[in-house]
Tab-separated table of C-alpha atoms and ligand atoms in Angstrom:
chain	number	residue	atom	x	y	z
L	1	MET	CA	105.519	79.281	133.354
L	2	SER	CA	105.683	78.030	129.800
L	3	GLN	CA	103.969	80.096	127.101
L	4	SER	CA	101.015	77.724	126.929
L	5	GLU	CA	100.235	78.157	130.658
L	6	LEU	CA	99.936	81.935	130.380
L	7	PRO	CA	96.471	83.452	130.003
L	8	PHE	CA	95.278	83.962	126.431
L	9	LEU	CA	96.501	87.288	125.032
L	10	PRO	CA	93.682	88.554	122.833
L	11	PHE	CA	94.243	90.284	119.503
L	12	ALA	CA	92.428	93.438	120.623
L	13	LEU	CA	90.852	94.868	123.789
L	14	PRO	CA	89.162	98.222	124.362
L	15	GLU	CA	90.323	100.479	127.196
L	16	ILE	CA	87.215	101.746	128.985
L	17	GLY	CA	87.847	103.813	132.133
L	18	GLU	CA	85.801	104.901	135.140
L	19	GLU	CA	84.979	108.240	133.487
L	20	GLU	CA	83.356	106.497	130.537
L	21	ILE	CA	81.413	104.234	132.912
L	22	ALA	CA	80.238	107.159	135.065
L	23	GLU	CA	79.116	109.081	131.967
L	24	VAL	CA	77.117	106.101	130.696
L	25	VAL	CA	75.483	105.715	134.122
L	26	ASP	CA	74.669	109.430	134.129
L	27	THR	CA	73.032	109.006	130.715
L	28	LEU	CA	71.020	106.023	131.919
L	29	ARG	CA	69.762	107.984	134.944
L	30	SER	CA	69.056	111.129	132.913
L	31	GLY	CA	65.950	109.888	131.178
L	32	TRP	CA	67.404	110.592	127.708
L	33	VAL	CA	69.110	107.527	126.256
L	34	THR	CA	68.862	108.003	122.494
L	35	THR	CA	70.391	110.820	120.411
L	36	GLY	CA	70.371	113.980	122.517
L	37	PRO	CA	72.646	116.228	124.568
L	38	LYS	CA	75.557	113.775	124.821
L	39	ALA	CA	75.619	113.132	121.083
L	40	ARG	CA	75.598	116.910	120.515
L	41	ARG	CA	78.468	117.305	122.960
L	42	PHE	CA	80.436	114.483	121.344
L	43	GLU	CA	80.029	116.159	117.939
L	44	ALA	CA	81.166	119.550	119.276
L	45	ASP	CA	84.088	117.948	121.129
L	46	PHE	CA	85.102	116.112	117.966
L	47	ALA	CA	85.230	119.327	115.922
L	48	ALA	CA	87.271	120.975	118.685
L	49	TRP	CA	89.609	117.979	118.844
L	50	LEU	CA	90.158	118.241	115.071
L	51	GLY	CA	91.104	121.843	115.809
L	52	ASP	CA	88.404	123.444	113.674
L	53	PRO	CA	85.040	124.179	115.341
L	54	THR	CA	83.601	125.167	111.937
L	55	LEU	CA	83.770	121.558	110.697
L	56	HIS	CA	80.444	119.714	110.636
L	57	CYS	CA	80.793	116.558	112.743
L	58	ILE	CA	77.789	114.255	112.457
L	59	ALA	CA	77.624	111.297	114.857
L	60	VAL	CA	76.303	108.049	113.393
L	61	ASN	CA	75.880	104.493	114.619
L	62	SER	CA	78.733	103.086	112.491
L	63	ALA	CA	81.363	104.162	109.996
L	64	THR	CA	79.509	102.057	107.442
L	65	ALA	CA	76.467	104.294	107.998
L	66	GLY	CA	78.673	107.378	107.662
L	67	LEU	CA	80.178	106.183	104.372
L	68	HIS	CA	76.695	105.397	103.043
L	69	LEU	CA	75.399	108.841	104.061
L	70	ALA	CA	78.437	110.527	102.485
L	71	LEU	CA	77.983	108.856	99.100
L	72	GLU	CA	74.214	109.443	99.208
L	73	ALA	CA	74.726	113.128	99.931
L	74	LEU	CA	77.189	113.318	97.020
L	75	GLY	CA	74.463	111.971	94.745
L	76	ILE	CA	76.236	108.709	93.836
L	77	GLY	CA	73.805	106.347	92.109
L	78	PRO	CA	73.196	103.841	89.321
L	79	GLY	CA	75.589	104.238	86.403
L	80	ASP	CA	78.301	105.797	88.553
L	81	GLU	CA	81.630	104.203	89.450
L	82	VAL	CA	83.553	104.655	92.686
L	83	ILE	CA	87.199	103.616	92.947
L	84	THR	CA	88.659	102.115	96.120
L	85	THR	CA	91.332	99.679	97.261
L	86	THR	CA	90.860	95.918	97.175
L	87	HIS	CA	92.872	95.770	100.413
L	88	THR	CA	90.128	96.840	102.812
L	89	PHE	CA	87.111	95.704	104.777
L	90	THR	CA	83.981	95.088	102.740
L	91	ALA	CA	82.189	98.061	104.383
L	92	THR	CA	84.297	100.490	102.320
L	93	ALA	CA	82.878	99.080	99.080
L	94	GLU	CA	79.447	97.716	100.034
L	95	VAL	CA	78.056	101.231	100.579
L	96	VAL	CA	78.635	101.945	96.875
L	97	ARG	CA	76.458	98.952	96.010
L	98	TYR	CA	73.728	100.100	98.479
L	99	LEU	CA	73.258	103.045	96.101
L	100	GLY	CA	73.274	100.936	92.947
L	101	ALA	CA	76.612	102.330	91.762
L	102	ASP	CA	79.585	100.185	90.760
L	103	VAL	CA	82.851	99.586	92.579
L	104	LYS	CA	86.184	99.672	90.767
L	105	LEU	CA	88.790	97.964	92.930
L	106	VAL	CA	92.456	98.776	92.427
L	107	ASP	CA	95.731	97.415	93.761
L	108	ILE	CA	97.907	98.787	96.559
L	109	ASP	CA	101.383	100.233	96.664
L	110	PRO	CA	103.456	97.460	98.301
L	111	ALA	CA	105.622	100.032	100.067
L	112	THR	CA	102.721	101.583	102.019
L	113	LEU	CA	99.913	99.001	101.619
L	114	ASN	CA	97.713	101.997	100.734
L	115	ILE	CA	95.808	102.459	97.491
L	116	ASP	CA	98.143	102.905	94.492
L	117	ILE	CA	97.531	106.387	93.116
L	118	ALA	CA	98.824	105.486	89.644
L	119	ALA	CA	96.404	102.534	89.610
L	120	ILE	CA	93.545	104.920	90.439
L	121	GLU	CA	94.429	107.105	87.472
L	122	ALA	CA	94.524	104.075	85.167
L	123	ALA	CA	91.071	102.965	86.397
L	124	ILE	CA	89.265	106.281	85.832
L	125	THR	CA	86.535	106.167	83.168
L	126	PRO	CA	83.873	108.710	82.149
L	127	ARG	CA	81.565	107.007	84.714
L	128	THR	CA	83.939	107.535	87.654
L	129	LYS	CA	82.432	109.919	90.221
L	130	ALA	CA	84.324	109.413	93.475
L	131	LEU	CA	87.355	107.931	95.217
L	132	ILE	CA	87.412	106.266	98.641
L	133	PRO	CA	90.968	106.145	99.989
L	134	VAL	CA	91.484	104.042	103.140
L	135	HIS	CA	94.238	105.038	105.568
L	136	TYR	CA	95.310	101.442	105.986
L	137	ALA	CA	96.385	100.449	109.512
L	138	GLY	CA	96.536	104.154	110.374
L	139	LEU	CA	99.223	105.205	107.899
L	140	ALA	CA	97.717	108.134	105.994
L	141	VAL	CA	97.345	107.912	102.226
L	142	ASP	CA	99.378	110.462	100.224
L	143	MET	CA	96.374	112.791	100.223
L	144	PRO	CA	98.048	115.757	98.482
L	145	ALA	CA	98.663	113.486	95.448
L	146	LEU	CA	95.220	111.863	95.647
L	147	LEU	CA	93.401	115.189	96.001
L	148	ALA	CA	95.353	116.633	93.061
L	149	LEU	CA	94.329	113.648	90.940
L	150	ALA	CA	90.689	114.014	92.034
L	151	LYS	CA	90.730	117.698	91.163
L	152	LYS	CA	92.250	117.032	87.745
L	153	HIS	CA	89.445	114.585	86.905
L	154	GLY	CA	86.587	116.341	88.743
L	155	LEU	CA	86.092	113.496	91.244
L	156	ARG	CA	84.676	113.629	94.783
L	157	VAL	CA	86.704	112.182	97.666
L	158	VAL	CA	85.367	110.362	100.735
L	159	GLU	CA	88.095	109.254	103.137
L	160	ASP	CA	87.542	105.975	104.963
L	161	ALA	CA	89.349	107.034	108.137
L	162	ALA	CA	88.189	104.044	110.196
L	163	HIS	CA	91.836	103.410	111.121
L	164	ALA	CA	93.095	106.979	111.204
L	165	LEU	CA	92.297	108.463	114.601
L	166	PRO	CA	94.628	110.204	114.894
L	167	SER	CA	96.845	110.200	111.793
L	168	THR	CA	98.453	113.110	109.956
L	169	ILE	CA	99.835	113.725	106.474
L	170	GLY	CA	102.145	116.662	105.916
L	171	GLY	CA	101.437	117.584	109.527
L	172	GLN	CA	97.669	117.893	108.908
L	173	LEU	CA	95.177	115.744	110.788
L	174	VAL	CA	93.067	113.332	108.762
L	175	GLY	CA	89.587	114.844	109.045
L	176	THR	CA	90.781	118.377	108.273
L	177	LEU	CA	92.005	117.795	104.694
L	178	ALA	CA	90.415	119.095	101.505
L	179	SER	CA	88.373	115.972	100.714
L	180	ASP	CA	84.553	116.170	100.599
L	181	VAL	CA	83.894	113.923	103.591
L	182	THR	CA	85.942	111.949	106.130
L	183	VAL	CA	84.420	109.091	108.136
L	184	PHE	CA	85.807	107.670	111.404
L	185	SER	CA	84.818	104.406	113.137
L	186	PHE	CA	84.316	103.758	116.841
L	187	TYR	CA	83.831	100.007	116.466
L	188	ALA	CA	84.991	97.888	119.423
L	189	ASN	CA	88.541	97.267	118.169
L	190	LYS	CA	89.226	100.735	116.739
L	191	THR	CA	91.582	103.265	118.382
L	192	ILE	CA	88.681	104.790	120.325
L	193	THR	CA	85.359	103.037	120.773
L	194	THR	CA	81.696	103.637	121.520
L	195	GLY	CA	80.909	99.922	121.113
L	196	GLU	CA	79.454	100.726	117.706
L	197	GLY	CA	79.624	104.206	116.227
L	198	GLY	CA	81.120	106.565	113.704
L	199	MET	CA	81.612	110.235	112.827
L	200	LEU	CA	81.028	111.897	109.475
L	201	VAL	CA	83.129	115.056	109.065
L	202	THR	CA	82.693	117.630	106.307
L	203	ARG	CA	83.236	121.318	105.574
L	204	ASP	CA	80.397	121.370	103.061
L	205	ASP	CA	77.176	122.888	104.476
L	206	THR	CA	74.941	121.271	101.837
L	207	LEU	CA	76.426	117.787	102.308
L	208	ALA	CA	76.147	118.165	106.086
L	209	ALA	CA	72.496	119.200	105.890
L	210	ARG	CA	71.642	116.239	103.664
L	211	ALA	CA	73.552	113.755	105.848
L	212	LYS	CA	71.772	115.037	108.983
L	213	VAL	CA	68.343	114.623	107.428
L	214	MET	CA	69.146	111.181	105.986
L	215	ARG	CA	70.665	110.044	109.306
L	216	LEU	CA	67.172	110.077	110.824
L	217	HIS	CA	64.436	108.898	108.455
L	218	GLY	CA	64.620	111.939	106.176
L	219	MET	CA	62.990	113.961	108.952
L	220	SER	CA	63.186	117.733	108.822
L	221	ARG	CA	63.725	118.003	112.621
L	222	ASP	CA	65.118	115.410	115.005
L	223	ALA	CA	63.395	114.161	118.148
L	224	PHE	CA	65.704	116.041	120.496
L	225	ASP	CA	64.932	119.312	118.727
L	226	ARG	CA	61.219	118.672	118.991
L	227	PHE	CA	61.030	117.447	122.589
L	228	THR	CA	63.300	120.091	124.033
L	229	ALA	CA	61.589	123.025	122.345
L	230	THR	CA	59.669	125.275	124.722
L	231	VAL	CA	56.846	125.844	122.272
L	232	PRO	CA	54.576	123.058	120.974
L	233	SER	CA	56.769	121.179	118.537
L	234	TRP	CA	55.088	117.979	117.478
L	235	TYR	CA	55.269	118.879	113.796
L	236	TYR	CA	57.879	117.514	111.390
L	237	GLU	CA	58.079	116.757	107.696
L	238	ILE	CA	59.539	113.771	105.879
L	239	VAL	CA	61.516	115.085	102.954
L	240	ALA	CA	63.211	111.838	101.774
L	241	PRO	CA	63.196	108.073	102.496
L	242	GLY	CA	66.022	108.320	105.038
L	243	PHE	CA	67.875	105.811	107.183
L	244	LYS	CA	68.142	105.028	110.924
L	245	TYR	CA	71.773	105.902	111.510
L	246	ASN	CA	71.750	108.137	114.618
L	247	LEU	CA	74.188	107.507	117.504
L	248	THR	CA	72.617	106.954	120.941
L	249	ASP	CA	73.558	109.112	123.925
L	250	ILE	CA	74.664	105.911	125.690
L	251	ALA	CA	77.302	105.412	122.995
L	252	ALA	CA	78.159	109.124	122.813
L	253	ALA	CA	78.791	109.091	126.587
L	254	LEU	CA	81.611	106.626	125.935
L	255	GLY	CA	82.873	108.664	122.986
L	256	ILE	CA	83.172	111.917	124.954
L	257	HIS	CA	85.727	110.347	127.295
L	258	GLN	CA	87.422	108.096	124.744
L	259	LEU	CA	88.105	111.155	122.596
L	260	LYS	CA	89.836	112.923	125.505
L	261	ARG	CA	92.240	109.990	125.661
L	262	ALA	CA	92.794	109.614	121.892
L	263	ASN	CA	96.157	111.397	121.858
L	264	ALA	CA	97.462	109.474	124.888
L	265	PHE	CA	96.262	106.211	123.319
L	266	GLN	CA	98.109	107.095	120.094
L	267	HIS	CA	101.269	107.829	122.065
L	268	LYS	CA	101.104	104.436	123.805
L	269	ARG	CA	100.415	102.597	120.550
L	270	THR	CA	103.389	104.345	118.920
L	271	GLN	CA	105.639	103.223	121.765
L	272	LEU	CA	104.428	99.627	121.456
L	273	ALA	CA	104.935	99.675	117.666
L	274	ALA	CA	108.483	100.970	118.157
L	275	LEU	CA	109.167	98.138	120.611
L	276	TYR	CA	107.895	95.590	118.094
L	277	ASN	CA	110.015	97.162	115.337
L	278	LYS	CA	113.134	96.948	117.470
L	279	ALA	CA	112.511	93.428	118.741
L	280	LEU	CA	111.522	91.971	115.347
L	281	ALA	CA	114.282	93.632	113.290
L	282	GLY	CA	116.675	91.144	111.760
L	283	LEU	CA	114.081	88.358	111.466
L	284	PRO	CA	112.924	87.218	107.998
L	285	VAL	CA	110.010	89.648	108.127
L	286	ILE	CA	108.972	92.941	106.546
L	287	LEU	CA	108.224	95.508	109.246
L	288	PRO	CA	105.218	97.829	108.831
L	289	PRO	CA	105.644	100.916	106.629
L	290	MET	CA	106.430	104.045	108.646
L	291	PRO	CA	105.059	107.579	108.296
L	292	ALA	CA	107.229	110.494	107.181
L	293	ALA	CA	109.215	112.139	109.974
L	294	GLY	CA	106.923	114.361	112.004
L	295	ASP	CA	103.700	112.650	110.887
L	296	LEU	CA	101.419	110.674	113.208
L	297	HIS	CA	100.515	107.046	112.546
L	298	SER	CA	97.519	105.952	114.624
L	299	TRP	CA	98.896	102.385	114.822
L	300	HIS	CA	95.409	100.930	114.719
L	301	LEU	CA	97.107	97.809	113.349
L	302	TYR	CA	100.612	96.382	113.525
L	303	VAL	CA	100.898	94.447	110.260
L	304	LEU	CA	103.889	92.167	109.870
L	305	ARG	CA	104.737	90.433	106.596
L	306	LEU	CA	106.896	87.343	106.224
L	307	ALA	CA	109.831	88.053	103.932
L	308	PRO	CA	110.228	85.977	100.757
L	309	GLY	CA	112.093	82.812	101.767
L	310	ALA	CA	110.900	82.875	105.389
L	311	PRO	CA	111.063	79.333	106.833
L	312	ILE	CA	107.310	79.027	107.524
L	313	THR	CA	104.055	80.118	105.948
L	314	ARG	CA	101.808	82.867	107.295
L	315	ASN	CA	99.151	80.286	108.206
L	316	ALA	CA	101.687	78.197	110.139
L	317	LEU	CA	102.875	81.310	111.977
L	318	ILE	CA	99.305	82.159	113.027
L	319	GLU	CA	98.783	78.583	114.208
L	320	SER	CA	101.911	78.617	116.289
L	321	LEU	CA	100.944	81.969	117.850
L	322	TYR	CA	97.551	80.554	118.787
L	323	ALA	CA	99.267	77.477	120.256
L	324	ALA	CA	101.272	79.922	122.405
L	325	GLY	CA	98.020	81.538	123.568
L	326	ILE	CA	98.283	84.646	121.391
L	327	GLY	CA	95.474	86.008	119.234
L	328	CYS	CA	96.171	87.590	115.891
L	329	SER	CA	94.319	88.464	112.724
L	330	VAL	CA	94.703	89.200	109.011
L	331	HIS	CA	93.820	92.594	107.533
L	332	TYR	CA	92.469	91.888	105.085
L	333	ILE	CA	91.327	88.996	102.998
L	334	PRO	CA	91.287	91.318	99.963
L	335	LEU	CA	87.904	92.026	98.456
L	336	HIS	CA	88.873	90.405	95.145
L	337	LEU	CA	89.025	87.007	96.898
L	338	HIS	CA	85.515	87.184	98.402
L	339	PRO	CA	82.846	85.390	96.364
L	340	TYR	CA	80.520	88.379	96.072
L	341	TRP	CA	83.131	90.852	94.786
L	342	ARG	CA	85.009	88.262	92.734
L	343	ASP	CA	81.873	87.067	90.913
L	344	ARG	CA	80.167	90.438	90.590
L	345	TYR	CA	83.177	91.998	88.837
L	346	ASP	CA	84.925	88.908	87.479
L	347	LEU	CA	88.063	89.567	89.529
L	348	SER	CA	91.183	87.436	89.833
L	349	PRO	CA	94.318	87.663	91.993
L	350	GLU	CA	96.496	88.438	88.937
L	351	GLN	CA	94.763	91.829	88.664
L	352	PHE	CA	95.978	92.740	92.191
L	353	PRO	CA	99.486	91.283	92.509
L	354	HIS	CA	100.622	93.539	95.352
L	355	SER	CA	97.525	93.089	97.486
L	356	GLN	CA	97.593	89.343	96.820
L	357	ALA	CA	101.266	89.002	97.778
L	358	ALA	CA	100.808	91.152	100.886
L	359	TYR	CA	97.751	89.141	101.926
L	360	GLU	CA	99.587	85.830	101.616
L	361	ALA	CA	102.488	87.084	103.740
L	362	MET	CA	100.722	89.195	106.381
L	363	LEU	CA	99.327	88.959	109.863
L	364	SER	CA	98.290	91.576	112.414
L	365	LEU	CA	99.901	91.189	115.843
L	366	PRO	CA	98.159	92.281	119.060
L	367	LEU	CA	98.567	96.032	119.603
L	368	TYR	CA	96.422	97.895	122.117
L	369	THR	CA	96.838	100.269	125.003
L	370	ARG	CA	96.139	97.689	127.702
L	371	MET	CA	99.189	95.663	126.604
L	372	ASP	CA	102.386	96.097	128.546
L	373	GLU	CA	105.958	95.441	127.497
L	374	GLY	CA	105.784	91.922	128.966
L	375	ASP	CA	102.764	91.058	126.807
L	376	LEU	CA	104.525	92.430	123.756
L	377	MET	CA	107.741	90.480	124.430
L	378	ARG	CA	105.653	87.344	124.792
L	379	VAL	CA	104.401	87.891	121.240
L	380	VAL	CA	107.953	88.577	120.012
L	381	THR	CA	109.254	85.384	121.651
L	382	ALA	CA	106.493	83.328	120.044
L	383	VAL	CA	107.217	84.855	116.607
L	384	ARG	CA	110.957	84.207	117.023
L	385	GLN	CA	110.371	80.598	118.051
L	386	ALA	CA	108.010	79.997	115.135
L	387	LEU	CA	110.648	81.379	112.759
L	388	GLY	CA	113.330	79.217	114.363
L	389	ALA	CA	115.311	82.341	115.301
K	401	PLP	C1	85.996	99.049	110.818
K	401	PLP	C2	86.052	99.511	109.417
K	401	PLP	C3	84.937	100.023	108.751
K	401	PLP	C4	83.558	99.949	109.312
K	401	PLP	O1	83.433	100.545	110.540
K	401	PLP	P1	82.070	100.299	111.364
K	401	PLP	O2	82.078	101.403	112.356
K	401	PLP	O3	82.205	98.937	111.983
K	401	PLP	O4	80.939	100.377	110.406
K	401	PLP	C5	85.092	100.551	107.495
K	401	PLP	N1	86.294	100.556	106.894
K	401	PLP	C6	87.381	100.053	107.473
K	401	PLP	C7	88.686	100.109	106.757
K	401	PLP	C8	87.295	99.491	108.750
K	401	PLP	O5	88.382	98.954	109.329
């Protein structure tokens, strides 16, 4: 068969097994479909999986919700500035604007594609209150350096770990580091999925208490607490104008079983990334940055960049992959190019030369656990042909 006769190879696909399906069915039959026993179990399992049952793990209906709750609990508001990378999804930055605070975008380090720590330091002003590092593609940010910088300037740190399940830095799992809050995503294309969902992780009792209250309308007790109590328990108090960010038990049922497979998924993704690295070496491309020896990369994304002088453009490469029946994507169109961010903060590409150059050269190839070596070699063949190699 020629490439074009093969079935379309999508950019991403979740891997949902029979255990997940059975758990969802059990939830549906149980009579309790919203936040309840399964969400509690997912939270406890998550803390155990991180290896520290004393961590507060708070299940939410998206990572965006978790980031919003984190910044709210930290007291970020009008007049404050929060620094993050321009090379991310808009969710990382929009939550700052929800609270009326301002976003300071900075450039990336072209070697890692992660936020440039020197650029953070240069962007700090007396208004700066917090940093949001993003573990881009699943390669952990140099957190020891970032946390030292935050400490020096008295800044709070919220990790956007949407890509980083699991990733390590200096052998330590993202989620267990010394930042204030870490937020994971279980969106459909992330390394584990609940359809939509997220997890807010913190060691701080006060932040955890605030996030729990704000997750559900600013209510002093949640519905599960009230309806499962054995004494009359209709009473609750509203202590703040909270949000509706709780994770349903239907979603948590998926999460319980996805989490059990997270390490095996990471292992498979690492193998696929290594195959890509081997098969694409020697082409006019820049292979993805690698973690330090002994550290885990989640390989949420496999980001390839065309080398300077490559015979075709990134857009032409994407078109030829689609013509060969292969889906791919670009992570990300940097925030400084989007009309809202550009106009709000008067941004231009010259302020972010590394992000801009990476964006113009990059594409994300399919990488997911349901791919086999044949699927992967099909992608490699299509890339080689497009490059005339
Ligand atoms: C997916 C993603 C988010 C948002 O996650 P949701 O669970 O969809 O809200 C935030 N930041 C980054 C970097 C992401 O990739």
